[in-house]
Coordinates of C-alpha atoms in Angstrom, one line a residue:
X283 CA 0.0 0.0 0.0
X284 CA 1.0 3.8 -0.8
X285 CA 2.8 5.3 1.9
X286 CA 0.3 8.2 2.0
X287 CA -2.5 5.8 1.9
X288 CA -4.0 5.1 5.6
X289 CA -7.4 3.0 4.4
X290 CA -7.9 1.3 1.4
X291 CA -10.7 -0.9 0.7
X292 CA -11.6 -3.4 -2.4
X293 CA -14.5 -5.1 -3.4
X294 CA -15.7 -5.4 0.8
X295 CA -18.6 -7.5 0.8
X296 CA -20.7 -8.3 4.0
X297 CA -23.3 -11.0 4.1
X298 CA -25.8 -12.2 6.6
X299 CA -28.1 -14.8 6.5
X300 CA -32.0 -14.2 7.3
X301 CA -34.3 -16.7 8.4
X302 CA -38.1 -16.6 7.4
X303 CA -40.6 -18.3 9.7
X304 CA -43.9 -18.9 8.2
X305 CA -46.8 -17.7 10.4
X306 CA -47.1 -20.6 13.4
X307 CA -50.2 -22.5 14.1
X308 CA -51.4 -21.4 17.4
X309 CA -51.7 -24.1 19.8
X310 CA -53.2 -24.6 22.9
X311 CA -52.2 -26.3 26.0
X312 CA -55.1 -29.0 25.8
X313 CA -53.5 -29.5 22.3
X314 CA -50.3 -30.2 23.8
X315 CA -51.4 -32.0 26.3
X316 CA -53.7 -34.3 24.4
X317 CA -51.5 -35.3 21.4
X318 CA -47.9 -34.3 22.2
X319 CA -46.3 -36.8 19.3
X320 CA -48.8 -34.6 16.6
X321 CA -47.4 -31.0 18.0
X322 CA -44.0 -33.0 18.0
X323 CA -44.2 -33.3 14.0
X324 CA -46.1 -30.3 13.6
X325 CA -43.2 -29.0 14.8
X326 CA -40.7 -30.4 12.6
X327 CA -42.6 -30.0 9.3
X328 CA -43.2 -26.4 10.5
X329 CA -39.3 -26.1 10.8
X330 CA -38.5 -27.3 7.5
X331 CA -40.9 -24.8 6.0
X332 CA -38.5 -21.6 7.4
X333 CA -36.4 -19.9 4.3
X334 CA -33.2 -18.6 4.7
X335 CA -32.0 -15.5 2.1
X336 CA -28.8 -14.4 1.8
X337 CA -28.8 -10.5 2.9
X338 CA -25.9 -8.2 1.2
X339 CA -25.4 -5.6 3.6
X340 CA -22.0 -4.2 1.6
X341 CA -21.3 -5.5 -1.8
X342 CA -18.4 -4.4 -4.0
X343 CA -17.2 -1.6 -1.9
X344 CA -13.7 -0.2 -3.2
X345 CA -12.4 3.1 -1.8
X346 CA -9.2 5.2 -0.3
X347 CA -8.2 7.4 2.8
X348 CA -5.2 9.0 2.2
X349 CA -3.3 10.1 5.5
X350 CA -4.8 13.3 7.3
X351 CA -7.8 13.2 5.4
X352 CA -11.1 13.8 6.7
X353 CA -14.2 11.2 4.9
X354 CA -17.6 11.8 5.5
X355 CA -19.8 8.8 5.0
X356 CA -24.0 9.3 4.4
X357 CA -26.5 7.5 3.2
X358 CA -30.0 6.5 3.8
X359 CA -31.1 4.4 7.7
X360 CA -30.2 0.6 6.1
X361 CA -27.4 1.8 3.3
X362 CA -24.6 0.1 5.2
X363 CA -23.0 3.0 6.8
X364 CA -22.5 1.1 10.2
X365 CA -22.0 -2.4 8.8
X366 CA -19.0 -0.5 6.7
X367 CA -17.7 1.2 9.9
X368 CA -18.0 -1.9 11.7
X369 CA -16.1 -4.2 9.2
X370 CA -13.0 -1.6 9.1
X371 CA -13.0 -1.8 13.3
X372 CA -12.6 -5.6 12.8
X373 CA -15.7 -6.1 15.0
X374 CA -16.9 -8.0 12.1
X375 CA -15.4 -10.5 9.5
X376 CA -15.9 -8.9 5.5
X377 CA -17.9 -12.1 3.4
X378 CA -15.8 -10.6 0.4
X379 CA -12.9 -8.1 -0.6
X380 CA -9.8 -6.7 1.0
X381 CA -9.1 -4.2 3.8
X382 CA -5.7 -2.4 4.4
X383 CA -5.0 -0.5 7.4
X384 CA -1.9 1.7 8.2
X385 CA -2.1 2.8 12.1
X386 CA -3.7 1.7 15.1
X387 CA -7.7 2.6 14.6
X388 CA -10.0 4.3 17.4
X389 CA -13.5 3.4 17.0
X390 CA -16.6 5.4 18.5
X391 CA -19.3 3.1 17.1
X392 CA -22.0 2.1 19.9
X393 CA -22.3 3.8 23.5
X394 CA -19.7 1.9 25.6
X395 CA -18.3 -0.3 22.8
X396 CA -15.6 -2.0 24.8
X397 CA -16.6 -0.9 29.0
X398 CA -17.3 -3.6 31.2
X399 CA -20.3 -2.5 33.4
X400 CA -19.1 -3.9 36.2
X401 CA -16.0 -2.1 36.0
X402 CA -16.0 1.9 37.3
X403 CA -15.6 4.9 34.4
X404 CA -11.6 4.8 36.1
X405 CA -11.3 1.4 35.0
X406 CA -12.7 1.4 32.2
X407 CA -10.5 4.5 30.5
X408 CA -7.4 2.0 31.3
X409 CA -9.5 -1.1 30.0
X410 CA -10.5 0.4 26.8
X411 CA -7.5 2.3 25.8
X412 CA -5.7 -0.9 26.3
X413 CA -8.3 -2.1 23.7
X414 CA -6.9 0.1 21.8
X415 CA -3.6 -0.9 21.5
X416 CA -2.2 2.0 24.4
X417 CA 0.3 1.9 26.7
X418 CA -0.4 2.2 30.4
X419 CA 1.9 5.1 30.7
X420 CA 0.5 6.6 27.6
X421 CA -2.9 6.0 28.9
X422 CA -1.9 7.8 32.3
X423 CA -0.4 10.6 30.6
X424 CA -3.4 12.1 28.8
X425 CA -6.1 10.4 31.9
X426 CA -6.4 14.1 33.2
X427 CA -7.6 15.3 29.4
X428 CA -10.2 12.5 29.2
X429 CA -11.7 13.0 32.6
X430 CA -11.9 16.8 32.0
X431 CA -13.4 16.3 28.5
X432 CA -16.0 13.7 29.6
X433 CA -17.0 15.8 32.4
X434 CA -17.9 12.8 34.2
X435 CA -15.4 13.4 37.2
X436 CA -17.9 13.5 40.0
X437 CA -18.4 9.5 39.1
X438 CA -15.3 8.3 38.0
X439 CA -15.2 5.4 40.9
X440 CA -18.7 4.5 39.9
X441 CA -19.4 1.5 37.7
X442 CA -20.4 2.5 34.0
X443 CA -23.9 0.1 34.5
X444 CA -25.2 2.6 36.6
X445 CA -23.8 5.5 34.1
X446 CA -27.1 7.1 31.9
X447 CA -26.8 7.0 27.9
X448 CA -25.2 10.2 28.1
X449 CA -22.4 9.9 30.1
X450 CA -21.6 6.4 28.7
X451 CA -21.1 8.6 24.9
X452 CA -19.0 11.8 26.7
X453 CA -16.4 9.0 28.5
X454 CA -16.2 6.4 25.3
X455 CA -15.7 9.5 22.6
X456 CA -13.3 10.8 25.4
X457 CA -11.2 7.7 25.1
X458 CA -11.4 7.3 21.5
X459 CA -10.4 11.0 20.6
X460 CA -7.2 11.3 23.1
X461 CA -5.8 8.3 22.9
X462 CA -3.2 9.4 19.7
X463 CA -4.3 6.4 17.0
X464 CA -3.2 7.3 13.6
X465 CA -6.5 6.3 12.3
X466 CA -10.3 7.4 13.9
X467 CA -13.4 6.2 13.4
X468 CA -16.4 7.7 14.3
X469 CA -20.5 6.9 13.7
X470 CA -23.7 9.0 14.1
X471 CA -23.8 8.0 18.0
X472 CA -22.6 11.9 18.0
X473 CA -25.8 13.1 17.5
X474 CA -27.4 11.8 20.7
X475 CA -25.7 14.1 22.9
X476 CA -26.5 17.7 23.8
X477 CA -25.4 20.8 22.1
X478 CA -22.7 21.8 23.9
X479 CA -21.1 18.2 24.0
X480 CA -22.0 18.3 20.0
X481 CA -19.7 21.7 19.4
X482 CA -16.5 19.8 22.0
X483 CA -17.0 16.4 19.6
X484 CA -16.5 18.0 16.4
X485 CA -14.4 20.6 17.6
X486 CA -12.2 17.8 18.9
X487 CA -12.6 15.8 15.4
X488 CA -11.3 19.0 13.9
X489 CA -8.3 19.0 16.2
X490 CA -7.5 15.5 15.0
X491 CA -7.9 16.2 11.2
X492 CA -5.2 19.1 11.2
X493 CA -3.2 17.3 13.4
X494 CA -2.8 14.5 10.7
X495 CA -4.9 11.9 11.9
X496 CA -7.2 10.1 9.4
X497 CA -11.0 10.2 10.4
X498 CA -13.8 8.4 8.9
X499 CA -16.9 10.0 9.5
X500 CA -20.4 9.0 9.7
X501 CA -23.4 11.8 10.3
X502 CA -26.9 12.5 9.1
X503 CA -25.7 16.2 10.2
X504 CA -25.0 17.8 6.4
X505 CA -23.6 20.8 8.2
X506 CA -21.0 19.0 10.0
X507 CA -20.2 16.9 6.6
X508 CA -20.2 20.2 5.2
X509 CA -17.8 21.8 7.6
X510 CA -15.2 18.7 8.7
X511 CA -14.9 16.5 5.3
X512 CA -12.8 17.4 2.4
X513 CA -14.8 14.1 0.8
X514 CA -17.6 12.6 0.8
X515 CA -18.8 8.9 0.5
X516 CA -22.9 8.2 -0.2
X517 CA -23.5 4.7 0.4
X518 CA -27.3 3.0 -1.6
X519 CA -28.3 -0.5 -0.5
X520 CA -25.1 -1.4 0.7
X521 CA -23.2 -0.1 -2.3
X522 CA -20.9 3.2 -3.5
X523 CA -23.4 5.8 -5.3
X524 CA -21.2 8.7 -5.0
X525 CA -17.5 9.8 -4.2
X526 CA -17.3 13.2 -4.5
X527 CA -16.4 16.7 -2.8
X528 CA -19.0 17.6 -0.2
X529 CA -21.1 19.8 -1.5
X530 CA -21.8 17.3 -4.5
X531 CA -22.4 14.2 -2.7
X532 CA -24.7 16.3 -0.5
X533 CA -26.7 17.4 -3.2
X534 CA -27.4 13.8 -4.3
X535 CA -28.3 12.0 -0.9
X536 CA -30.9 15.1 -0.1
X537 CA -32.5 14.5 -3.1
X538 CA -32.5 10.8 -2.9
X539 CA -33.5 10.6 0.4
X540 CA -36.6 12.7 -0.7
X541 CA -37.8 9.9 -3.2
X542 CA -40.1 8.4 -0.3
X543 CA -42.3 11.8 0.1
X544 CA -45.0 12.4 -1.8
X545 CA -47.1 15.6 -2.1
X546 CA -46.6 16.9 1.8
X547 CA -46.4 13.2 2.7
X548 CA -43.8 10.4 4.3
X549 CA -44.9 6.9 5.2
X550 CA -43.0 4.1 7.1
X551 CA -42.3 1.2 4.7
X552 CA -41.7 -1.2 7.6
X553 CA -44.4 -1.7 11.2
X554 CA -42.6 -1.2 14.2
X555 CA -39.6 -3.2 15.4
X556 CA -40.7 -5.5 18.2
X557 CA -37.9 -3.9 20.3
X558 CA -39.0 -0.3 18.8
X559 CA -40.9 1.5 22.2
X560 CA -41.4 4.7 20.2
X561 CA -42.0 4.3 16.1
X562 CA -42.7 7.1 13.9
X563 CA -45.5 5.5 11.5
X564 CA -46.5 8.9 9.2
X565 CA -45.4 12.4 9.2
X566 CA -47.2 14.9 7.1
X567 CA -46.7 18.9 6.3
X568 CA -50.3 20.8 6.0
X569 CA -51.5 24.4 6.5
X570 CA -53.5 23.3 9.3
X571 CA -53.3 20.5 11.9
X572 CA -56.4 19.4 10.1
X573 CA -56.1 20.0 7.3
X574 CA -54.8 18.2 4.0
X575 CA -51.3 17.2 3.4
X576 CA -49.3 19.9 1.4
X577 CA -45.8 20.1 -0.3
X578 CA -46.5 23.8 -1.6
X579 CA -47.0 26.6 0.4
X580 CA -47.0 30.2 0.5
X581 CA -44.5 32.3 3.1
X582 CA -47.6 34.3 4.6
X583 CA -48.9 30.4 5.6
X584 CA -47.5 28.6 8.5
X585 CA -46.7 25.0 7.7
X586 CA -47.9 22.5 10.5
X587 CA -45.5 19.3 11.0
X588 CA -47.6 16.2 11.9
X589 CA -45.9 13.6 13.4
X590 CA -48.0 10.2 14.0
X591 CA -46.4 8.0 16.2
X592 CA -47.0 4.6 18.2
X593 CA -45.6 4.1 22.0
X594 CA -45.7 0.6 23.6
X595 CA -44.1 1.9 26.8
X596 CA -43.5 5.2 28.7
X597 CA -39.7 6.3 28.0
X598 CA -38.6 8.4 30.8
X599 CA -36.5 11.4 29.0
X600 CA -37.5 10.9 25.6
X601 CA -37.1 14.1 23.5
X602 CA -37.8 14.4 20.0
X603 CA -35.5 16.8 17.7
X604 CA -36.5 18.3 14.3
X605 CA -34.1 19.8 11.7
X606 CA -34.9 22.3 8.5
X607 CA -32.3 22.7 6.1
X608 CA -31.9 23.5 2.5
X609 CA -31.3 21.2 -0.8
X610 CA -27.7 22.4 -0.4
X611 CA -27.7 21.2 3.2
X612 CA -27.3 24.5 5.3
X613 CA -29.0 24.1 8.2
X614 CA -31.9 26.6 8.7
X615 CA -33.0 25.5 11.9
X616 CA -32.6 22.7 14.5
X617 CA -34.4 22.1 18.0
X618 CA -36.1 20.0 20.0
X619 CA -39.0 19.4 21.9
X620 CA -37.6 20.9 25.3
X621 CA -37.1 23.9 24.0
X622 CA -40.5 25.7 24.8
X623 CA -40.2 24.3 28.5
X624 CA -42.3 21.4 28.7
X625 CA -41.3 18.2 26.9
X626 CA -44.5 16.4 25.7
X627 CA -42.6 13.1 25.4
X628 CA -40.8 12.6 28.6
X629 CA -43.1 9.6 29.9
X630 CA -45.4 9.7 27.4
X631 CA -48.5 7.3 27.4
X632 CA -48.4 4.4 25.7
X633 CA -50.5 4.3 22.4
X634 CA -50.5 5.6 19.0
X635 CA -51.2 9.7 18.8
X636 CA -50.3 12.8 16.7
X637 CA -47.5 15.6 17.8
X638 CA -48.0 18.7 15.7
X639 CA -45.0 21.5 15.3
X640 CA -46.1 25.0 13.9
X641 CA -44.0 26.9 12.1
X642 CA -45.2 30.3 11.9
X643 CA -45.9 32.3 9.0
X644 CA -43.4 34.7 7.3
X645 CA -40.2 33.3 9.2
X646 CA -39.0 31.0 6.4
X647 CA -37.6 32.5 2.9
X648 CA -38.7 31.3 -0.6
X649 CA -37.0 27.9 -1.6
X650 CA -37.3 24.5 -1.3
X651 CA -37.1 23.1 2.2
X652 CA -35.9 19.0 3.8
X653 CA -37.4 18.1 7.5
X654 CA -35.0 15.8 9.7
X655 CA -36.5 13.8 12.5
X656 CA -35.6 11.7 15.2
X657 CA -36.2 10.5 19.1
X658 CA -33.6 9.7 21.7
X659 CA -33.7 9.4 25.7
X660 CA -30.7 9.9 27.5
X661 CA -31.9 8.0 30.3
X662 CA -33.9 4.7 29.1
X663 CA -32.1 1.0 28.2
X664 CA -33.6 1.7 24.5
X665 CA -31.6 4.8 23.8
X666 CA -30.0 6.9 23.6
X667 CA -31.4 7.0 19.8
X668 CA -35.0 5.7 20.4
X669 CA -35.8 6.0 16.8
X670 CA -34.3 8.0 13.7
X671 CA -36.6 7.8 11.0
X672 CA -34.4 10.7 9.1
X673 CA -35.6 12.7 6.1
X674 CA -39.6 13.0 6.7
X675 CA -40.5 15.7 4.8
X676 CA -39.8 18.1 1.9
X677 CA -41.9 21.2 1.0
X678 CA -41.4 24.3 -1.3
X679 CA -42.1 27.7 -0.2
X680 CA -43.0 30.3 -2.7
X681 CA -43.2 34.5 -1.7
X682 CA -45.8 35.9 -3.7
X683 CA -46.8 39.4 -1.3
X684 CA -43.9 40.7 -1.4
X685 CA -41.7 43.1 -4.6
X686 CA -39.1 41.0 -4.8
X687 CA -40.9 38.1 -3.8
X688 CA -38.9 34.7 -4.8
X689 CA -35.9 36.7 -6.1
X690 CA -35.2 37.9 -2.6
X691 CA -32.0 36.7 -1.1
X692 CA -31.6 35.4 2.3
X693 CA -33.2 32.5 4.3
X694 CA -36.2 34.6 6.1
X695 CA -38.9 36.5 4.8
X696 CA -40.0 38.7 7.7
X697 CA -41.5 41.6 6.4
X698 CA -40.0 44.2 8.6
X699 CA -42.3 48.1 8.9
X700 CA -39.9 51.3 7.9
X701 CA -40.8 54.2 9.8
X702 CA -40.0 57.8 8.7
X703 CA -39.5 60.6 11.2
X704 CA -38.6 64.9 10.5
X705 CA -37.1 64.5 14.3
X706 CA -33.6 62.2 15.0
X707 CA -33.2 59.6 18.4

């Protein structure tokens, strides 16, 4: 391999194998109890009706890092963004192709990839960087950084089970960005956190990058691609679709990822996991909460977000968090449902029911408009992401009241009163 080459990948295949159980018979206990041999071949012939197919999660995958170069990887929930990130941590064997590796990796990939539980947060920073391939003294050298960056001091001698979601992510991305590997690899768990442990993350990412380290990135956050990557990777059904600068493989994942949406409309193509508490089934834009669904509006109508969702359980701390941004992925606006003071969600009854988001009129400029979605609890087994359903919505909005109306540059269209006086402030 090229001396200035840290990753290269060629033809990386991954296949699983899925089994498919036809519908069973249901039987009761006098049925067991009364003919046992008969539920005993039922059984059996019931077995040998099950299909197995062969799943490509990653087929024909070629690609290169070269040394100190920041990759963005995107792509749609199920393009094989993970399975890729995985395969290159050697968690997982490849089915197919080649990998080459030059450096010792860091891999942020799941919340606590690599802790014990039983072990304290102390332990666990020696444990894992250990993992990693560090030596103790290094390890002991930089433990002061980690601990301050985690901010998880106050419960360093407690053991990580008893850590919430969030403070399992700020001490495992702690580990992973200090300990000096030549190569790191990081996935969307990022995006759980709060804001301010967002901004030290990528801040820190950005540290590595012009420090010379190679990072593989993955992120549903275009502005974050946008501002870290000086390439991007868009991954389709397990395959390469794109290799491009950022700005262009941007451009073709938002309007991919918009196929799914029609006319004001996005519809789950799979029911709810059976592990799934929360699910987002529908999500539709309209001019009123009950009105019809809309892709076209005007910027002197609000646009009402309806999200339809299904709950099997209350989620203590569940939070849902929307994103607007444009075709060419800046990032118009992004909050969450705490912002207003009262989260709706934290606890919320189990059973299927509607959450509505108003935008109000004449905030939004003229253009063309992608909604982000997703759930996550910082303090339930099933987070921190809860559920990430991703691009839900796409909408144009046209100005049509105003002089300049669509020609107008900018992202608002607040129509702001001029007032003319003979006398001076």
């Amino acid at each position: 391999m090229s001396s200035d080459v840290a990753i290269r990948i060629a033809g990386l295949g991954k296949k699983y194998r899925i089994r498919h159980q036809h519908a069973e018979r249901y039987v009761a206990l006098r049925d067991v109890v009364s003919d046992g041999v008969r539920d005993l071949f039922w059984r059996k012939w019931k077995y040998r009706r099950s299909t197995i197919e062969d799943f490509w999660a990653l087929s024909d995958v070629s690609f290169e890092v070269r040394r100190g170069e920041v990759t963005g990887v995107i792509g749609r929930n199920g393009a094989g963004k993970s399975t890729l990130l995985k395969v290159i941590s050697r968690i997982t064997e490849p089915t197919a192709g080649r990998i080459e590796l030059t450096g010792r990796v860091a891999s942020m990939l799941e919340v606590g990839t690599g802790f014990h539980p039983e072990l304290t947060g102390r332990e666990n920073i020696f444990l894992n960087g250990a993992i990693l391939g560090m030596r103790h003294a290094e390890i002991k050298r930089r433990f002061d950084e980690i601990v301050a960056f985690s901010e998880v001091e106050d419960f360093l001698d407690t053991p990580v089970k008893r850590f919430s979601s969030g403070m399992y992510v700020r001490l495992a991305f702690a580990v992973a960005a200090h300990l000096h590997t030549e190569i790191l690899i990081v996935d969307e768990v990022l995006a759980v956190g709060d804001a301010e442990f967002q901004r030290k993350c990528l801040g820190r990412m950005s540290e590595a990058a012009q420090g010379g380290r190679t990072v593989l990135f993955v992120s549903h956050n275009m502005a974050a691609i946008r501002r870290l990557t000086q390439r991007c990777i868009v991954l389709d059904h397990g395959r390469v679709a794109v290799d491009a600068p950022p700005q262009d493989a941007i451009e073709y994942y938002l309007k991919e990822s918009s196929d799914g949406i029609a006319q004001g409309c996005f519809v789950r193509a799979v029911a709810r996991p059976a592990d799934r508490p929360f699910y987002v089934e529908r999500v539709t834009t309209r001019r009123q909460a009950h009105g019809d669904p809309a892709g076209q509006f005007d910027c002197d109508q609000p646009i009402v977000v309806c999200v339809e969702y299904t709950a099997a359980r209350p989620i203590p701390g569940l939070y849902g968090y929307m994103q607007l941004q444009r075709l060419d992925g800046t990032v118009i606006y992004e909050g969450d449902s705490t912002d207003a003071g009262v989260n709706p969600f934290d606890r919320l009854p189990a059973g299927s029911g509607t959450a509505c988001i108003r935008i109000p009129e004449r905030i939004l400029g003229a253009g063309t408009y992608q909604l982000h979605l997703s759930f996550a609890s910082g303090s339930d087994p099933a987070g921190p992401v809860v559920d990430n359903p991703g691009v839900v919505g796409e909408f144009r909005l046209d100005d049509t009241s105003t002089r300049r109306g669509n020609r107008r540059n900018g992202y608002l269209s607040m129509k702001l009163p001029w007032q003319v006086s003979a006398e001076r402030p």
